[in-house]
Coordinates of C-alpha atoms and ligand atoms in Angstrom, one line a residue:
M164 CA 30.9 5.7 -15.8
M165 CA 33.4 8.4 -15.0
S166 CA 35.9 9.3 -17.8
Y167 CA 39.6 9.5 -17.3
E168 CA 39.5 13.3 -17.3
Q169 CA 36.7 13.4 -14.7
A170 CA 38.6 10.9 -12.5
L171 CA 41.8 13.0 -12.8
E172 CA 39.9 16.1 -11.8
K173 CA 38.4 14.4 -8.7
L174 CA 41.8 13.1 -7.7
K175 CA 43.5 16.4 -8.2
S176 CA 41.1 18.2 -5.9
A177 CA 42.1 15.7 -3.2
G178 CA 45.9 15.8 -4.1
Q179 CA 45.8 12.1 -5.2
E180 CA 46.6 12.3 -8.9
H181 CA 49.4 9.7 -8.4
V182 CA 46.7 7.1 -8.5
L183 CA 46.6 7.4 -12.3
T184 CA 50.3 7.4 -12.9
N185 CA 50.3 3.9 -14.5
F186 CA 46.9 4.2 -16.1
D187 CA 48.1 3.7 -19.7
K188 CA 49.8 0.4 -18.8
L189 CA 46.7 -1.2 -17.4
K190 CA 44.4 -3.6 -19.4
E191 CA 41.0 -2.3 -20.4
D192 CA 39.1 -4.1 -17.7
E193 CA 41.6 -2.9 -15.1
Q194 CA 41.2 0.7 -16.3
A195 CA 37.5 0.4 -16.0
A196 CA 37.8 -1.1 -12.4
L197 CA 40.0 1.7 -11.3
L198 CA 37.8 4.4 -12.7
A199 CA 34.8 2.8 -11.0
Q200 CA 36.6 2.8 -7.7
I201 CA 37.6 6.4 -8.0
E202 CA 34.0 7.3 -8.9
D203 CA 32.6 5.5 -5.9
M204 CA 35.2 6.6 -3.3
D205 CA 35.0 9.6 -1.0
F206 CA 38.4 11.4 -0.8
S207 CA 37.1 14.5 0.9
M208 CA 38.4 13.6 4.4
L209 CA 42.0 13.0 3.4
H210 CA 43.1 16.6 3.9
Y211 CA 42.5 16.1 7.7
V212 CA 45.8 14.3 7.9
H213 CA 47.3 17.8 7.5
D214 CA 44.5 19.8 9.0
R215 CA 43.7 17.9 12.2
D216 CA 43.3 21.1 14.1
Q217 CA 40.2 21.7 12.0
L218 CA 38.5 18.7 13.4
P219 CA 35.9 19.8 16.0
P220 CA 37.2 19.8 19.5
R221 CA 35.6 17.8 22.3
G222 CA 33.0 19.5 24.4
V223 CA 32.7 19.7 28.2
I224 CA 32.3 16.2 29.7
T225 CA 29.9 15.7 32.7
P226 CA 28.4 12.5 34.2
L227 CA 25.3 10.7 33.0
G228 CA 23.8 8.1 35.3
A229 CA 22.5 4.7 34.2
M230 CA 19.4 2.8 34.9
E231 CA 21.0 0.3 37.2
L232 CA 20.3 -3.4 37.7
S233 CA 18.4 -3.0 40.9
E234 CA 15.8 -0.7 39.3
I235 CA 15.6 -2.8 36.2
E236 CA 15.0 -5.9 38.4
K237 CA 12.0 -4.2 40.1
R238 CA 10.4 -3.1 36.9
K239 CA 11.4 -6.1 34.7
E240 CA 7.9 -7.5 34.0
E241 CA 6.5 -4.1 33.1
F242 CA 9.4 -3.4 30.7
R243 CA 9.2 -6.8 29.2
E244 CA 5.5 -6.4 28.3
I245 CA 6.1 -3.0 26.7
G246 CA 9.1 -4.5 24.7
L247 CA 7.3 -7.6 23.6
K248 CA 4.3 -5.6 22.5
A249 CA 6.5 -3.5 20.2
I250 CA 8.3 -6.6 18.9
R251 CA 5.0 -8.4 18.2
E252 CA 3.8 -5.3 16.3
R253 CA 7.0 -5.6 14.3
K254 CA 8.2 -2.1 15.3
V255 CA 11.6 -3.3 16.3
G256 CA 14.4 -4.3 13.9
A257 CA 17.9 -5.6 14.6
V258 CA 21.1 -4.5 12.8
L259 CA 24.1 -6.7 12.9
L260 CA 27.3 -4.7 12.3
A261 CA 29.5 -7.3 10.6
G262 CA 31.5 -5.2 8.2
G263 CA 34.7 -5.1 10.3
M264 CA 38.0 -6.8 9.2
G265 CA 38.6 -8.5 12.6
T266 CA 42.3 -8.1 12.1
R267 CA 43.1 -8.8 15.7
L268 CA 41.5 -12.2 15.6
G269 CA 43.4 -12.8 12.4
S270 CA 41.1 -15.3 10.6
D271 CA 40.8 -15.2 6.8
N272 CA 37.1 -15.7 7.0
P273 CA 34.5 -13.1 8.3
K274 CA 34.3 -13.0 12.1
C275 CA 30.7 -14.4 12.1
M276 CA 32.1 -17.6 10.6
Y277 CA 34.5 -18.2 13.5
D278 CA 33.9 -21.5 15.2
I279 CA 34.2 -21.3 19.0
G280 CA 32.9 -24.9 19.5
I281 CA 35.0 -27.6 21.2
T282 CA 33.0 -30.8 20.8
K283 CA 30.8 -29.5 18.0
H284 CA 30.5 -26.5 15.7
V285 CA 29.4 -23.3 17.4
Y286 CA 29.8 -20.5 15.0
I287 CA 29.6 -16.9 16.2
M288 CA 26.7 -16.3 13.8
Q289 CA 24.9 -19.3 15.2
R290 CA 25.2 -18.0 18.7
L291 CA 23.7 -14.6 17.7
I292 CA 20.8 -16.3 15.9
E293 CA 20.2 -18.6 18.8
N294 CA 19.9 -15.6 21.1
L295 CA 17.6 -13.8 18.7
M296 CA 15.4 -16.9 18.5
D297 CA 14.8 -16.6 22.2
V298 CA 13.0 -13.4 21.5
V299 CA 11.2 -14.7 18.5
N300 CA 9.8 -17.5 20.7
A301 CA 8.9 -15.2 23.5
A302 CA 7.0 -13.0 21.0
G303 CA 4.9 -16.0 19.9
G304 CA 6.9 -16.7 16.7
V305 CA 7.2 -13.2 15.3
Y306 CA 10.5 -12.9 13.6
V307 CA 12.5 -9.7 14.3
P308 CA 13.6 -8.2 10.9
L309 CA 17.3 -8.6 10.8
F310 CA 19.6 -6.3 8.7
I311 CA 23.2 -7.5 8.3
M312 CA 25.9 -5.0 7.3
T313 CA 28.8 -6.5 5.4
S314 CA 31.7 -4.9 3.4
D315 CA 33.1 -5.5 0.0
K316 CA 35.8 -7.6 1.7
N317 CA 33.4 -10.1 3.3
H318 CA 30.0 -9.8 1.6
E319 CA 30.2 -13.0 -0.6
A320 CA 31.6 -15.1 2.2
T321 CA 29.0 -14.0 4.7
T322 CA 26.0 -14.4 2.5
S323 CA 27.0 -17.8 1.2
F324 CA 27.8 -19.0 4.8
M325 CA 24.3 -18.0 5.9
K326 CA 22.7 -19.8 2.9
E327 CA 24.8 -22.9 3.5
H328 CA 23.6 -23.1 7.1
N329 CA 20.0 -22.3 6.2
Y330 CA 20.2 -19.1 8.2
F331 CA 20.7 -21.2 11.3
G332 CA 16.9 -21.7 11.5
Y333 CA 16.1 -18.0 11.0
D334 CA 13.4 -17.0 8.5
P335 CA 15.4 -15.9 5.4
K336 CA 12.5 -13.6 4.4
C337 CA 13.2 -11.6 7.5
V338 CA 16.9 -11.1 6.7
W339 CA 18.4 -8.3 4.6
F340 CA 22.0 -7.8 3.7
F341 CA 23.6 -4.4 2.9
R342 CA 27.2 -3.3 2.2
Q343 CA 28.9 -0.5 3.9
D344 CA 31.2 1.9 2.1
M345 CA 35.0 1.6 1.8
A346 CA 37.4 4.4 2.7
P347 CA 40.9 4.8 1.2
A348 CA 44.0 4.2 3.3
T349 CA 47.0 6.5 3.1
D350 CA 50.6 6.9 4.0
Y351 CA 51.7 9.4 6.7
E352 CA 51.6 12.2 4.1
G353 CA 48.0 11.5 3.3
K354 CA 48.7 10.0 -0.1
V355 CA 46.5 6.9 -0.8
Y356 CA 48.3 3.6 -1.1
M357 CA 47.7 1.3 -4.1
E358 CA 46.9 -2.3 -3.3
E359 CA 47.2 -3.3 -7.0
P360 CA 48.2 -1.2 -10.0
Y361 CA 44.4 -0.9 -10.7
R362 CA 43.1 -0.7 -7.1
I363 CA 43.4 1.8 -4.3
A364 CA 44.1 0.3 -0.9
S365 CA 40.9 0.6 1.0
S366 CA 39.1 -0.7 4.1
P367 CA 35.6 -0.5 5.6
N368 CA 34.9 3.0 6.7
G369 CA 34.0 2.2 10.3
N370 CA 30.7 1.2 11.9
G371 CA 29.4 4.8 12.0
G372 CA 28.2 4.7 8.4
W373 CA 25.7 1.9 8.9
F374 CA 22.5 4.0 8.6
I375 CA 23.6 5.9 5.5
S376 CA 24.6 2.6 4.0
M377 CA 21.1 1.3 4.7
K378 CA 19.7 4.3 2.9
K379 CA 22.0 3.8 -0.1
A380 CA 21.0 0.2 -0.3
G381 CA 17.3 1.3 -0.6
L382 CA 16.4 -0.1 2.7
F383 CA 14.5 2.9 3.9
D384 CA 11.5 1.7 1.9
T385 CA 11.7 -1.6 3.6
L386 CA 11.9 0.1 7.1
H387 CA 8.8 2.1 6.2
E388 CA 6.9 -0.8 4.7
L389 CA 7.6 -2.9 7.8
G390 CA 6.7 0.0 10.1
I391 CA 10.0 -0.2 12.0
E392 CA 10.1 2.4 14.8
W393 CA 13.2 1.2 16.7
L394 CA 16.5 -0.3 15.5
N395 CA 18.8 -2.3 17.8
C396 CA 22.4 -2.2 16.5
F397 CA 24.9 -4.7 17.8
A398 CA 28.5 -6.0 17.3
V399 CA 29.2 -9.3 15.7
D400 CA 31.7 -10.4 18.2
N401 CA 29.8 -10.7 21.5
V402 CA 28.7 -14.3 21.7
L403 CA 26.4 -13.5 24.7
Q404 CA 24.8 -10.6 22.9
R405 CA 21.1 -10.2 23.7
I406 CA 19.4 -8.9 20.6
A407 CA 16.1 -7.0 20.6
D408 CA 16.0 -7.7 24.4
P409 CA 12.4 -7.0 25.3
V410 CA 13.2 -5.6 28.8
Y411 CA 15.7 -3.2 27.3
V412 CA 13.4 -2.2 24.5
G413 CA 10.6 -1.7 27.0
A414 CA 12.7 0.4 29.3
V415 CA 13.9 2.7 26.5
I416 CA 10.3 3.2 25.2
D417 CA 9.0 3.8 28.7
S418 CA 11.8 6.4 29.4
G419 CA 10.8 8.6 26.4
C420 CA 14.4 8.7 25.4
T421 CA 15.3 8.6 21.6
S422 CA 18.2 6.2 22.1
G423 CA 19.5 3.6 24.5
A424 CA 22.8 2.0 25.2
K425 CA 23.5 -1.2 27.1
V426 CA 26.3 -0.6 29.6
V427 CA 28.3 -2.6 32.1
R428 CA 29.8 -1.5 35.3
K429 CA 33.5 -1.0 34.7
V430 CA 35.9 -3.3 36.5
T431 CA 38.3 -0.4 37.1
P432 CA 37.9 3.3 36.2
D433 CA 40.6 2.9 33.5
E434 CA 39.1 -0.2 31.9
K435 CA 39.4 0.1 28.1
V436 CA 35.8 0.7 27.2
G437 CA 34.0 3.9 26.2
A438 CA 32.2 5.5 29.1
M439 CA 28.7 7.0 29.0
C440 CA 28.7 10.8 29.7
L441 CA 27.1 14.1 28.8
E442 CA 29.1 16.3 26.4
D443 CA 28.0 19.9 26.4
G444 CA 24.8 18.6 28.0
R445 CA 24.0 16.0 25.3
P446 CA 24.5 12.2 25.7
S447 CA 27.9 11.0 24.5
I448 CA 30.6 8.4 25.0
V449 CA 34.1 9.3 26.0
E450 CA 36.7 6.8 24.7
Y451 CA 39.0 5.3 27.3
Y452 CA 42.1 7.0 25.7
D453 CA 40.3 10.4 26.1
M454 CA 39.7 9.9 29.9
T455 CA 41.7 12.5 31.7
P456 CA 43.0 11.9 35.3
E457 CA 40.2 14.2 36.5
L458 CA 37.5 12.2 34.8
L459 CA 39.1 9.0 36.1
E460 CA 39.0 10.3 39.7
A461 CA 35.6 12.0 39.6
K462 CA 32.9 10.6 42.0
D463 CA 29.1 10.8 41.9
E464 CA 26.9 11.7 44.8
K465 CA 27.0 8.1 46.1
G466 CA 30.8 8.2 46.1
E467 CA 31.1 5.8 43.1
P468 CA 33.2 6.7 40.1
A469 CA 31.2 9.2 38.1
Y470 CA 32.1 7.6 34.7
N471 CA 31.5 4.0 35.8
F472 CA 29.5 2.6 32.9
G473 CA 31.1 1.3 29.8
V474 CA 29.3 0.7 26.5
I475 CA 29.2 -2.8 24.9
L476 CA 28.1 -1.8 21.4
N477 CA 24.4 -2.6 21.8
Y478 CA 22.4 0.5 21.0
L479 CA 18.8 1.2 20.4
F480 CA 17.8 4.1 18.1
K481 CA 14.4 5.6 17.3
E482 CA 14.2 5.2 13.6
E483 CA 12.6 8.6 12.8
E484 CA 15.4 10.4 14.7
L485 CA 18.0 8.5 12.7
E486 CA 16.4 9.8 9.5
R487 CA 16.7 13.3 10.9
I488 CA 20.4 13.0 11.5
V489 CA 21.4 10.7 8.6
N490 CA 23.3 13.4 6.8
D491 CA 25.1 14.8 9.9
R492 CA 28.9 14.5 9.7
L493 CA 30.2 12.3 12.5
T494 CA 33.5 12.8 14.1
L495 CA 36.3 11.5 11.9
H496 CA 38.7 9.1 13.5
I497 CA 42.1 9.0 11.9
V498 CA 43.7 5.7 13.0
E499 CA 47.3 4.5 12.6
K500 CA 47.3 1.0 11.1
K501 CA 49.4 -1.5 9.2
I502 CA 48.3 -1.1 5.6
P503 CA 49.3 -3.8 3.0
Y504 CA 50.3 -2.0 -0.3
M505 CA 52.2 -2.3 -3.6
N506 CA 55.4 -0.4 -3.8
A507 CA 56.9 1.4 -6.9
E508 CA 58.6 -1.8 -7.9
G509 CA 55.3 -3.6 -8.0
E510 CA 56.0 -5.7 -4.9
H511 CA 53.2 -6.5 -2.4
I512 CA 54.3 -5.3 1.0
S513 CA 52.7 -6.5 4.3
P514 CA 54.1 -4.1 6.9
K515 CA 55.0 -5.4 10.4
E516 CA 54.6 -1.9 11.9
P517 CA 51.9 0.8 11.2
N518 CA 52.7 2.6 8.0
G519 CA 49.8 5.0 7.6
F520 CA 46.2 5.9 8.3
K521 CA 42.7 4.6 7.9
F522 CA 39.6 6.8 8.2
E523 CA 36.6 5.8 10.2
T524 CA 33.4 7.0 11.8
L525 CA 32.0 5.2 14.8
I526 CA 28.5 4.3 15.8
L527 CA 29.2 5.5 19.4
D528 CA 29.4 9.1 18.0
M529 CA 25.8 8.8 16.7
I530 CA 24.6 8.9 20.3
H531 CA 25.8 12.5 20.6
E532 CA 23.6 13.4 17.6
L533 CA 20.5 12.4 19.5
D534 CA 18.9 14.5 22.2
T535 CA 18.5 11.8 24.9
C536 CA 19.9 8.3 25.7
L537 CA 19.0 5.8 28.4
P538 CA 22.2 4.0 29.6
F539 CA 20.8 0.5 30.6
E540 CA 23.0 -1.6 32.9
V541 CA 23.5 -5.3 32.2
D542 CA 25.3 -8.0 34.0
R543 CA 28.6 -8.5 32.1
T544 CA 28.9 -12.2 33.0
R545 CA 25.5 -12.8 31.4
E546 CA 25.7 -10.5 28.4
F547 CA 29.2 -9.5 27.5
A548 CA 31.7 -12.0 25.9
P549 CA 33.4 -10.1 23.1
I550 CA 35.9 -11.9 20.9
K551 CA 38.6 -9.5 19.7
N552 CA 41.7 -11.7 20.1
K553 CA 42.6 -15.3 20.0
T554 CA 43.9 -15.4 23.6
G555 CA 43.9 -13.2 26.7
I556 CA 41.5 -10.4 27.3
D557 CA 38.3 -10.4 25.1
S558 CA 39.3 -13.5 23.4
V559 CA 38.0 -16.9 22.2
E560 CA 39.3 -18.3 25.5
S561 CA 37.5 -15.8 27.8
A562 CA 34.3 -16.0 25.7
R563 CA 34.3 -19.8 26.0
E564 CA 34.6 -19.5 29.8
L565 CA 31.6 -17.1 29.8
C566 CA 29.6 -19.4 27.6
K567 CA 30.2 -22.3 30.0
L568 CA 29.1 -20.1 32.9
N569 CA 25.8 -19.5 31.1
G570 CA 25.2 -23.2 30.4
I571 CA 26.0 -22.9 26.7
E572 CA 27.4 -26.2 25.3
L573 CA 30.4 -25.8 23.1
Ligands
UTP775 P1 35.8 -3.6 16.0 O1 36.5 -2.3 15.7 O2 36.0 -4.3 17.3 O3 36.1 -4.7 14.9 O4 34.3 -3.3 15.6 P2 37.1 -4.9 13.7 O5 37.4 -3.6 13.0 O6 36.4 -6.0 12.9 O7 38.3 -5.5 14.5 P3 39.9 -5.2 14.4 O8 40.1 -3.9 15.1 O9 40.2 -5.2 12.9 O10 40.4 -6.4 15.1 C1 33.2 -3.5 16.4 C2 32.0 -3.9 15.6 O11 31.8 -3.1 14.5 C3 31.8 -3.7 13.2 C4 32.6 -5.0 13.5 O12 32.3 -6.0 12.6 C5 32.2 -5.3 14.9 O13 30.9 -5.9 14.9 N1 32.5 -2.9 12.2 C6 33.7 -2.4 12.4 C7 31.8 -2.7 11.0 O14 30.7 -3.3 10.8 N2 32.4 -1.9 10.1 C8 33.6 -1.4 10.3 O15 34.1 -0.7 9.3 C9 34.3 -1.6 11.5

């Protein structure tokens, strides 16, 4: 383990030596815990709080069309066969991104444990596994290898929940868990907050680190042994999520693209979803808050809004391409957040207003690292019921309505 001197050196180079101010007052095990955290943690991005102009600028945005529902409908059977063949040959794995904090939903438990049932228990995880089982059954009982990303904050709870519920009928031998990294959280000056005298305030470092975290967890060997060629990554919170959807998998394989993204037609051009586009000629996603008035008004040759397809966090990646880009630096997102911390008097503070920054990379930025992407349109009433909030837009309420519409008993 790192010595005190080495830790101080590492902190100094990041301007964070205040972390060790009370080191002498800590108990031995607390000292060890703090040194281990410092050793593990990457502080190299913190200077961007002051040097934001050094972050790479956005490129030129131009439209990228999607494969639309009408075309998919026509070629559905052909795509399904290609997809099912790959699934039967165990070339397709699924990656559940479940490391987020789900702060907007505001439950103490991991989001996957949230129960949306009314007359019976229907946990979010259960919904996801039920949907994946449809594919297992269609593939003649071949289980899709399922990799689940957790974070230090929810790993124990998530794994014991799965065990308690017997993996909701999934084959435990086909499930692997791995943890994502944590990133420090800072005040507006870029100084890390302390959560306890012996612990730096930290949070999961965004969903963009999933593949490097798989590597650190030693899962590349597993991917190779299994012969995985495609990975389908998806968010935990969409209870209508289709996972390893054979038609989608088949369409992407058939297209020759190295990635795919499920998209929905936006309700309005300014809907708050990231839109598929090209950026300097490469596939990319422009976040809704980066949409300029020109982009919002732009039309395609059919007179439709040119940036009309929003991503729903369901991506398909060619595995060998991921290995090629695994060490690429993704865009750093510096996000203002409420960060619970311990003040100089040793009191725990839970701020009501944002008080600093968290540092994240996002999976949507990985699409830009790949040469090609097939945006694949899906019907939002059938496949998109995200739960971000308790009520209102993208909530437990709206997701329940959509489940009902799809004949799912709650
Ligand atoms: P969100 O940004 O919607 O989820 O992530 P969140 O961070 O859990 O929610 P809020 O903002 O605190 O309310 C979309 C998906 O990415 C995963 C989430 O679990 C969700 O499936 N995610 C997010 C991670 O796996 N790791 C992260 O660090 C962040």
